[in-house]
Coordinates of C-alpha atoms in Angstrom, one line a residue:
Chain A
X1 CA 17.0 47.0 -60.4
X2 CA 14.1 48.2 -61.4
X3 CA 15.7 47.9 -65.3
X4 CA 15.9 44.4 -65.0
X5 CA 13.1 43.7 -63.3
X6 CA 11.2 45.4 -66.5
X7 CA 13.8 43.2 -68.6
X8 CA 12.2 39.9 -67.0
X9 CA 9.2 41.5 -67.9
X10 CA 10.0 41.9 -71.5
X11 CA 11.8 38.5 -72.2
X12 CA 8.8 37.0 -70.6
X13 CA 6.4 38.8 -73.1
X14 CA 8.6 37.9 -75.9
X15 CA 8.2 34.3 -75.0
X16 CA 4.7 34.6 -75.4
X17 CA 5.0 36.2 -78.3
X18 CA 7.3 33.9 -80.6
X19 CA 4.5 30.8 -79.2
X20 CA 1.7 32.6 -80.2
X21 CA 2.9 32.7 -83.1
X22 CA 3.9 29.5 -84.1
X23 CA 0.5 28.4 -82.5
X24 CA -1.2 31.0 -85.3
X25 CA 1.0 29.3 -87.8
X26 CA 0.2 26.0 -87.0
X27 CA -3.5 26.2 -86.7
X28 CA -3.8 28.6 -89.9
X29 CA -2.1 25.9 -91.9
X30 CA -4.1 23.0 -90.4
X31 CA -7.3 24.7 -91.5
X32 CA -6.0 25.7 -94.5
X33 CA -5.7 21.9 -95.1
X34 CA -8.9 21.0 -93.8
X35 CA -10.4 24.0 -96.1
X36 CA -8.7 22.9 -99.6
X37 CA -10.3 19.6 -99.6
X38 CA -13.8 21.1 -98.3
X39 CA -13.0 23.8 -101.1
X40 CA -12.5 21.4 -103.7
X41 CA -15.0 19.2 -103.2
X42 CA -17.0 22.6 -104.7
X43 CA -14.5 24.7 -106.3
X44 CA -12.8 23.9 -109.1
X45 CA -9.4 23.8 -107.5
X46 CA -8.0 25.5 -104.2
X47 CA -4.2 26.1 -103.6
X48 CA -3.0 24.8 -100.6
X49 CA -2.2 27.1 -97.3
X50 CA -2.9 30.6 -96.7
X51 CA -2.7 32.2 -100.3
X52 CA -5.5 29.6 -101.7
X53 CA -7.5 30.5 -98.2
X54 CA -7.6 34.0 -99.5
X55 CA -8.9 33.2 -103.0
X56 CA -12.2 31.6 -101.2
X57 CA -12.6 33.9 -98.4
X58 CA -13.0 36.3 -101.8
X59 CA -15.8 34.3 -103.4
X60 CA -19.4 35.2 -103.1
X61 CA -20.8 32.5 -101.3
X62 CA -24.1 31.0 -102.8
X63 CA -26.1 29.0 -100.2
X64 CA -25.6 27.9 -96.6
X65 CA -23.0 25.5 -96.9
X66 CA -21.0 27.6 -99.2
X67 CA -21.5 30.5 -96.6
X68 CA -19.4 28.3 -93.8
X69 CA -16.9 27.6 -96.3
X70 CA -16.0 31.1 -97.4
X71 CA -16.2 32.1 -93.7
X72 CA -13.5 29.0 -92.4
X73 CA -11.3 30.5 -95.3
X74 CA -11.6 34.3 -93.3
X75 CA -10.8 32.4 -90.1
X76 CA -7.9 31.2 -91.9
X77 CA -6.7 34.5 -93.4
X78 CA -7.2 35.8 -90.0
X79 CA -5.2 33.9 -88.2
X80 CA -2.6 34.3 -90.9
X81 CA -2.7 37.9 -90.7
X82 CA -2.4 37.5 -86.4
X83 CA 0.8 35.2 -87.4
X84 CA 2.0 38.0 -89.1
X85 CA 1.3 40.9 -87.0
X86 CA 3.3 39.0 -83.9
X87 CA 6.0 38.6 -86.3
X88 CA 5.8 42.0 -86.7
X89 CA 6.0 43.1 -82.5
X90 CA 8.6 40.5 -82.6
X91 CA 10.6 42.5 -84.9
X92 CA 10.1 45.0 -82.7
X93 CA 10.6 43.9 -79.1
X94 CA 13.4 41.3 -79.9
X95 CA 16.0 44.0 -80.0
X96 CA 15.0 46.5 -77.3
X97 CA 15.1 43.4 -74.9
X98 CA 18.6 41.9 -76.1
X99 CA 20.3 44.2 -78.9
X100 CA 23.0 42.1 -79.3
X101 CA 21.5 38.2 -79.9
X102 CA 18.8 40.0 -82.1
X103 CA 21.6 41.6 -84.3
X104 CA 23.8 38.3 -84.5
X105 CA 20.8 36.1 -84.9
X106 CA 17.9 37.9 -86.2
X107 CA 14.5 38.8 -83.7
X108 CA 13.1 35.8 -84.7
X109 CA 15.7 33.1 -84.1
X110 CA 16.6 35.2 -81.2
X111 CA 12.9 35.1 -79.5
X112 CA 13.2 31.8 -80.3
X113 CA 16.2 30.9 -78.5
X114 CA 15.2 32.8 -75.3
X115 CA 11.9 31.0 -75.4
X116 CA 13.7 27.7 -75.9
X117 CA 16.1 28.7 -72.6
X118 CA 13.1 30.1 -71.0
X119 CA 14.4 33.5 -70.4
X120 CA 17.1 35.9 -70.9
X121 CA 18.8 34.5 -67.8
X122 CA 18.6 30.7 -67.9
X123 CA 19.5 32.1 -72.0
X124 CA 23.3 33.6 -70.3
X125 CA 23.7 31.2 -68.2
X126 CA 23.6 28.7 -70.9
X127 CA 27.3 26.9 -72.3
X128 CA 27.6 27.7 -76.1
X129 CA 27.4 23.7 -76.6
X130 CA 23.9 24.1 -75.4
X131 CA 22.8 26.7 -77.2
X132 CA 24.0 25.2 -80.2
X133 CA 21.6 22.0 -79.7
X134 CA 18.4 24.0 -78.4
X135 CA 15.5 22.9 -80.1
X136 CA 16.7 19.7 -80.9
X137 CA 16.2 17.5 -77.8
X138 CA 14.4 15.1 -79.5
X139 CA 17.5 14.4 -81.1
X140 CA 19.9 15.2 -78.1
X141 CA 17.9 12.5 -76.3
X142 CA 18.4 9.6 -79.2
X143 CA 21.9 10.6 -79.0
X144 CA 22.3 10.6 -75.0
X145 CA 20.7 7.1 -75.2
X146 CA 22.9 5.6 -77.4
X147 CA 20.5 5.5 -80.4
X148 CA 22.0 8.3 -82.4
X149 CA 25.1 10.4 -83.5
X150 CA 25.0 13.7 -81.1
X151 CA 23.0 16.5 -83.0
X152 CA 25.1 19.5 -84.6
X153 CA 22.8 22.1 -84.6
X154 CA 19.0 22.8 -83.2
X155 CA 16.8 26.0 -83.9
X156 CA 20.0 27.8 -85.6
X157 CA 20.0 25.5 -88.2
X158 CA 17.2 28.3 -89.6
X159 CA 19.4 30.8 -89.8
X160 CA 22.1 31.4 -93.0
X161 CA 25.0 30.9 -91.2
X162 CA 24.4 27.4 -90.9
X163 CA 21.6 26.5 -93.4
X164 CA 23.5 28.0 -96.4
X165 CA 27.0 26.6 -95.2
X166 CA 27.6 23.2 -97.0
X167 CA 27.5 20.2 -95.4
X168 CA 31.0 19.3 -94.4
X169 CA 31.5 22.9 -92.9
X170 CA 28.1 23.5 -91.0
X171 CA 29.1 21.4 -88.0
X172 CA 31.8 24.3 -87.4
X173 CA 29.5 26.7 -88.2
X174 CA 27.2 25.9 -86.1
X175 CA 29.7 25.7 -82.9
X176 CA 31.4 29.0 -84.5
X177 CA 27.6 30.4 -84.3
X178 CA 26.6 29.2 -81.4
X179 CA 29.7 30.3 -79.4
X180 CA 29.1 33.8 -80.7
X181 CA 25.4 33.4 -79.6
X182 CA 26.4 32.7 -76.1
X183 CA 28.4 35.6 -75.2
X184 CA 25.5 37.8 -77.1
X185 CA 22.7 36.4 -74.6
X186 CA 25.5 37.1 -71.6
X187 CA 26.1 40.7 -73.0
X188 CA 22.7 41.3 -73.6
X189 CA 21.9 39.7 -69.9
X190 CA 24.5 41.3 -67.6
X191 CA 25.4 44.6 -69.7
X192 CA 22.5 45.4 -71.7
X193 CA 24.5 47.4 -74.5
X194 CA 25.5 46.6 -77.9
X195 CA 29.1 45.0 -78.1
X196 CA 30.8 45.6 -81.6
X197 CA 33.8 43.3 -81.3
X198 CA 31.2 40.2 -81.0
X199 CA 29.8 40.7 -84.3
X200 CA 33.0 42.0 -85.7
X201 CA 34.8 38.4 -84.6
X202 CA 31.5 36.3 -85.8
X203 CA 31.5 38.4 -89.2
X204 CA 35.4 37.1 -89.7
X205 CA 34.7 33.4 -88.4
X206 CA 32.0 32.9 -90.6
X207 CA 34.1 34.3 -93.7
X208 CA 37.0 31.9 -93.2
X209 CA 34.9 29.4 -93.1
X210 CA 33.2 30.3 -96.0
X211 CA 36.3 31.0 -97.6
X212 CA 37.4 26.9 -97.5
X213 CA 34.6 25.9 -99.9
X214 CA 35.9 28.7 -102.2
X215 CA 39.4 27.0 -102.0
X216 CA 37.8 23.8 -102.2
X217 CA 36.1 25.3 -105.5
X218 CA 39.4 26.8 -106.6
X219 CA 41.3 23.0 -106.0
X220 CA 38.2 21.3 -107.8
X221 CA 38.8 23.2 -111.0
X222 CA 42.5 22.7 -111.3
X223 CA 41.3 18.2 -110.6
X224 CA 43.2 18.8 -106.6
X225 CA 40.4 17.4 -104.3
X226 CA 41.3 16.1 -101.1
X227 CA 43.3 18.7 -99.1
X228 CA 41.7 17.9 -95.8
X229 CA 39.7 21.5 -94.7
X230 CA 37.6 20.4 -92.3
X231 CA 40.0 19.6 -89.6
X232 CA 37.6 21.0 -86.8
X233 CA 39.8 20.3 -84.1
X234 CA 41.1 24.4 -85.9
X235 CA 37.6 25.3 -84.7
X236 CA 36.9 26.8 -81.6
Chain B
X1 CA -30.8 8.5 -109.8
X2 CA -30.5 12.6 -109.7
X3 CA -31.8 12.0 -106.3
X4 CA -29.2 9.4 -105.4
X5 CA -26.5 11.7 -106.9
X6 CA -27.6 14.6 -104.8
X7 CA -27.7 12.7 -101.5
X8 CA -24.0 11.5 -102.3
X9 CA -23.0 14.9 -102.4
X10 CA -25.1 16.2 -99.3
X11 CA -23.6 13.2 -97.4
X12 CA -20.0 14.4 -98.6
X13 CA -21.0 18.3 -97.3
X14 CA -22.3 16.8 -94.1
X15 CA -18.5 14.9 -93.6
X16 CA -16.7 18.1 -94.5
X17 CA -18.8 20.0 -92.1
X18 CA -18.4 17.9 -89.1
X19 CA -14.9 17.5 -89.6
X20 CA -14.4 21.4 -90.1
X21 CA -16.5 21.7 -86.9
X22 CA -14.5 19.4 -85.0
X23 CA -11.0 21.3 -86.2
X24 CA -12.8 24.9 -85.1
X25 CA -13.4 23.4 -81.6
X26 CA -9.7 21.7 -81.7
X27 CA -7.9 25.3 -82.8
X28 CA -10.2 27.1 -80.5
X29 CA -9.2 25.3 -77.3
X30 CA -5.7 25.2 -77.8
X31 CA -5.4 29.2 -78.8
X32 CA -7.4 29.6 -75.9
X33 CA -4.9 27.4 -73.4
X34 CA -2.0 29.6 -74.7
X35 CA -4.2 32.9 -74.4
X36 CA -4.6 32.0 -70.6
X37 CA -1.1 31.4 -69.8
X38 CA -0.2 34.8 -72.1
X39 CA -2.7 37.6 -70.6
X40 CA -2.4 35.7 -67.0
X41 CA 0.8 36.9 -66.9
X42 CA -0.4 40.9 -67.6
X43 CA -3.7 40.9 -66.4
X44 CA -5.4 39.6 -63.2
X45 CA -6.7 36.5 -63.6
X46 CA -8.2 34.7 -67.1
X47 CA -10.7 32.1 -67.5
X48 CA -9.9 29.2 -69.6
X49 CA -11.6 28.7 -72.7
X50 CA -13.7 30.1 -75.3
X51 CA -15.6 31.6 -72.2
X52 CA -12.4 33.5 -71.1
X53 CA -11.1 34.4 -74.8
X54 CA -14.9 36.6 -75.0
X55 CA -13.3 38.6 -71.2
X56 CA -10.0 39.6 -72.7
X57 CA -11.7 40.3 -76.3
X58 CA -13.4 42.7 -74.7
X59 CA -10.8 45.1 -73.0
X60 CA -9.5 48.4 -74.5
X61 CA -5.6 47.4 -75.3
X62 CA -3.2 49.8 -73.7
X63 CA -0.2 49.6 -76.2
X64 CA 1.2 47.0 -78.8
X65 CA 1.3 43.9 -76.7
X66 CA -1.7 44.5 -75.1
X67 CA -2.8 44.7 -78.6
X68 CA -1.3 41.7 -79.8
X69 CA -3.2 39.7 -76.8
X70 CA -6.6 41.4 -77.2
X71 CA -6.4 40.5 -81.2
X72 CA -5.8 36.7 -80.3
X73 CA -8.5 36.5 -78.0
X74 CA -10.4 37.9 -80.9
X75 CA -9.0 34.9 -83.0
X76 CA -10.3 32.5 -80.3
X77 CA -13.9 33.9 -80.1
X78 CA -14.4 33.7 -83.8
X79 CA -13.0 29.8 -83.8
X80 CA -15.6 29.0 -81.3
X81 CA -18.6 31.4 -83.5
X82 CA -17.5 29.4 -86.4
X83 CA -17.9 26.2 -84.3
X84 CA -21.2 26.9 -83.5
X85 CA -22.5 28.3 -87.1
X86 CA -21.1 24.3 -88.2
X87 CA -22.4 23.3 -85.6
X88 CA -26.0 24.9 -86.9
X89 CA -25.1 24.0 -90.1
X90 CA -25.0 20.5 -89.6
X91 CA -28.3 20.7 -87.4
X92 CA -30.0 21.6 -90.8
X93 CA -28.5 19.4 -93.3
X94 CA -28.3 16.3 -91.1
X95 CA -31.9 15.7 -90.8
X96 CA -32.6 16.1 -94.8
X97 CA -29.9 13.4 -95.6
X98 CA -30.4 11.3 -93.4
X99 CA -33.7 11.6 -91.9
X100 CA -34.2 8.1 -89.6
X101 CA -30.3 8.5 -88.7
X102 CA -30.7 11.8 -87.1
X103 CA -33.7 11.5 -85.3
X104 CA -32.5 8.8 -83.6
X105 CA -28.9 9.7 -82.9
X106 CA -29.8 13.4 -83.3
X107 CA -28.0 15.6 -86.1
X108 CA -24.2 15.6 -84.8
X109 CA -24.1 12.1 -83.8
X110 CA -25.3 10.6 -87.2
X111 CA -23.0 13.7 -89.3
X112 CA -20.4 11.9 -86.8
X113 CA -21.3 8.4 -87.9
X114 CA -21.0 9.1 -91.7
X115 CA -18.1 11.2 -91.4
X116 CA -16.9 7.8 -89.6
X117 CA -18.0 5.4 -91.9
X118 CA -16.9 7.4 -95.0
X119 CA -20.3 8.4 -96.1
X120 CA -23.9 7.5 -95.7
X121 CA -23.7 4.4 -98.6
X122 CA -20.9 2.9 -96.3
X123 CA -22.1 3.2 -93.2
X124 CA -25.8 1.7 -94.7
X125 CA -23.4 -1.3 -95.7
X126 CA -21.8 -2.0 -91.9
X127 CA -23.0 -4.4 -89.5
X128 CA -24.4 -3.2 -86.4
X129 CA -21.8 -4.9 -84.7
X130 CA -19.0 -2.1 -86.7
X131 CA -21.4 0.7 -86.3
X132 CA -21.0 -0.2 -82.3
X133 CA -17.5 0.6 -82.2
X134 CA -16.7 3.1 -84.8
X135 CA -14.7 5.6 -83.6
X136 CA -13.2 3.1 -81.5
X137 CA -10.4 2.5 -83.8
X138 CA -7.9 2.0 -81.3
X139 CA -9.5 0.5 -78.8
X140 CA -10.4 -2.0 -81.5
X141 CA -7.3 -2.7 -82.6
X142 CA -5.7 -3.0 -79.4
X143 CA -8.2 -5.8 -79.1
X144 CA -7.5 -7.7 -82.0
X145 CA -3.8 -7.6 -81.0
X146 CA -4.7 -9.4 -77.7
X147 CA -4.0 -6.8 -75.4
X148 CA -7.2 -5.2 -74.5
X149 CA -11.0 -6.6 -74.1
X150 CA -13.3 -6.1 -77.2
X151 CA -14.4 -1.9 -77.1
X152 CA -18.6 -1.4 -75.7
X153 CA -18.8 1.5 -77.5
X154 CA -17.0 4.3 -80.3
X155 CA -18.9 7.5 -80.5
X156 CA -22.3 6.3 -79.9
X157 CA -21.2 6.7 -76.4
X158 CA -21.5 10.4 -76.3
X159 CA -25.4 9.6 -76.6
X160 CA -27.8 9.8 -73.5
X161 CA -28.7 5.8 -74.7
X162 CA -25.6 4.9 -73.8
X163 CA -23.8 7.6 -71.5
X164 CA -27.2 7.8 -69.3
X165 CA -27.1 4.1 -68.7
X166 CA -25.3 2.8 -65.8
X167 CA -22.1 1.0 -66.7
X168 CA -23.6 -2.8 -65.8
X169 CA -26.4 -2.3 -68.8
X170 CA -23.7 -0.3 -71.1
X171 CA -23.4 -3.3 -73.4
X172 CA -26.9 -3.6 -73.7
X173 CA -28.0 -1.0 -74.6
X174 CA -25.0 0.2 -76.8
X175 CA -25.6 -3.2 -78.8
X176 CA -29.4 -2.6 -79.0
X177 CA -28.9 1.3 -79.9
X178 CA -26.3 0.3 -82.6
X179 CA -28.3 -2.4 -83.9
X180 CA -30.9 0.3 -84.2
X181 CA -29.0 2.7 -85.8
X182 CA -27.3 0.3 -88.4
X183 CA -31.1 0.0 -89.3
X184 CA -32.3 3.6 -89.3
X185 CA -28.7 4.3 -91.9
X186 CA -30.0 1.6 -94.4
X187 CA -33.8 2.8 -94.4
X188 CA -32.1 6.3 -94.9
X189 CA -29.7 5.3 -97.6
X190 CA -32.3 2.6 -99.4
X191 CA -35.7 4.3 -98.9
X192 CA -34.8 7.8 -97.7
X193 CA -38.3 8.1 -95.7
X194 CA -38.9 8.0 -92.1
X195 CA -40.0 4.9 -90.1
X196 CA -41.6 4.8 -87.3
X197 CA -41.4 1.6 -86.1
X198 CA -37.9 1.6 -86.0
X199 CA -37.5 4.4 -83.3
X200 CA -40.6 2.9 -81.7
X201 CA -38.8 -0.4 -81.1
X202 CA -35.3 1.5 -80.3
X203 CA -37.9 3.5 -77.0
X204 CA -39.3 0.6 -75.9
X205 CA -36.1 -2.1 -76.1
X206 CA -34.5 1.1 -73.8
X207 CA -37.4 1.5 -71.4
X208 CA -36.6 -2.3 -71.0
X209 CA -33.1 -1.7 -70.4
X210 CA -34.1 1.4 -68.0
X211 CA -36.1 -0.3 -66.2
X212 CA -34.0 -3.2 -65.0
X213 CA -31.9 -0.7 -63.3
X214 CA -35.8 0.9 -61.4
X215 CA -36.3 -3.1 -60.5
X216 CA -32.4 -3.0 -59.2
X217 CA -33.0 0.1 -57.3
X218 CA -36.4 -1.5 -56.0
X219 CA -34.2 -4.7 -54.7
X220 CA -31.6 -2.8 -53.0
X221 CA -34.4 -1.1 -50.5
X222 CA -35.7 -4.2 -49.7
X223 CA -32.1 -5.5 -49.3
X224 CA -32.0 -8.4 -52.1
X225 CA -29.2 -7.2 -54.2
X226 CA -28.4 -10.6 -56.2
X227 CA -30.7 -11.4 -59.0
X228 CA -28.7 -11.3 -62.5
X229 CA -30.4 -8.9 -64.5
X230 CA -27.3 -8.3 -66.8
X231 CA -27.2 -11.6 -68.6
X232 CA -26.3 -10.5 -71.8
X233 CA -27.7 -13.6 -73.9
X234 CA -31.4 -12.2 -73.2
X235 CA -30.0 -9.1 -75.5
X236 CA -30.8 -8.9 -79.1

């Protein structure tokens, strides 16, 4: 009891976490914006983002006004450096507080998906068809309305197993994925330990589905292209 | 002509400075609104704001989240110092470009009008009537597309003319103060000295619009609440 009370605890720190720092992410790139033009209109020329906030907050600043501008860059660095430093617990924390989903998906993408759910819990409770849409409800919504085609993937989209799957496959990918996501947030929830098979049977999914656009290459090459492989009423 | 060059570029510093200013504030505040809701939920109670950021700055972090929440708030409290050195920035350089301009409107309302207008030569060019409603963009332009009455006011109404002035005489006396200030930007831009009479006529056309509401007042004890004093035509 008291275990997963201190696992609320955690999941509830780790949402915090991942929305700090996108808000760190998001503010250090708006003022790096509003600094590169500032910057510019006195420096020869400033990169964009974070790395050309870095080359002013190192200049010597000569006068008042060039004294705020070197000191916005530090607040940009700064907040840079916090973006990075939460990334950092994140790596951390994801994995104490669910071993398995941070495994599968990465502590990132994984804080990010409990986040999205709102918890661990709601997370478990979840139907892999949800999970596999989280972060794109703007989307979900166009579709529900009748205004567009239902979305295939949300926030996993980030991660390989979708991104770097080509197009006519990532549609299975991403239900493959997001299936395997699922009962990783129910382990994780209700047993707490590290379940081999799960990433065993993900590890062998994903690599027959890879293994189609290796065909596909192999039928290409020999001039055969149009044996139909994306069948995905094979998927689960 | 090196004199007309250097106020170009002053003007230009005194956009970039307002609009940096205004971004600090921005970033500030909504760091702050996710501090709250992150170190409400592990210590007592948090303050919102810059004022709150400064409380949980200031405790001894027990562990890596703890860390993590204590360095944000640090983030927070050096948004809103950054603010406020603008802030004094502008103060400074407002006054020496545009001397009649900021004694009137006082140093962050006239940086706000040029950064508005574009620069000081642009704003010097604008009719009073434009200068009125600037920073009233949409209200403007949900005007001119029929479905809203014509704005009173942009930014001028964060001045005591205008803010201090109850809403009957509001027209009034944003008309008169814009009217004013159109003036005060072109003796600024053309002759770049001070002059007097202008912010002589500005005091006494508002001591006229003042008083109406003193004679209002006046009419009310005596119980003769009636006599139009808001007919606009009488307004210059």
């Amino acid at each position: 009891e008291a275990a997963r009370e201190r696992e609320r605890a955690d999941d509830a720190q780790l949402v915090h976490l991942v929305r700090a720092m996108d808000d760190c992410e998001r503010t250090a790139n708006e003022l790096a914006e509003r600094l590169a033009e500032w910057a510019g209109s006195r420096f020869d020329e400033v990169a964009p983002g974070i790395e050309g906030a870095r080359a002013v907050a190192d200049r010597e600043p000569d006068g008042e006004t060039d004294r705020r501008v070197v000191s916005l860059a530090e607040r940009v660095v700064d907040l840079g450096a916090e973006r990075d430093a939460l990334a950092a617990a994140i790596d951390r924390i994801a994995p104490a507080v669910a071993p398995n989903l941070a495994e599968m998906a990465g502590p990132e993408l994984a804080a990010r998906l409990i986040a999205l759910a709102g918890g661990l819990e709601p997370l478990a409770k979840k139907p892999a068809g949800t999970v596999q849409v989280l972060g794109a409800e703007d989307a979900l919504f166009a579709h529900l309305s009748g205004r567009a085609p239902s979305p295939k993937h949300g926030v996993i989209y980030t991660h390989e197993h979708v991104r770097n799957t080509r197009p006519e496959d990532r549609g299975s990918a991403a239900r493959a994925f997001a299936g395997k996501l699922a009962l990783a947030a129910r382990a994780d929830h209700y047993a707490g330990e590290r379940r081999p098979t799960l990433h065993e049977d993900l590890r062998k999914r994903m690599a027959t589905i890879r293994a189609r656009a290796e065909d596909d290459e192999g039928d290409e090459e020999v001039g055969d292209r149009g044996s139909a492989h994306d069948t995905e009423a094979a998927d689960e």
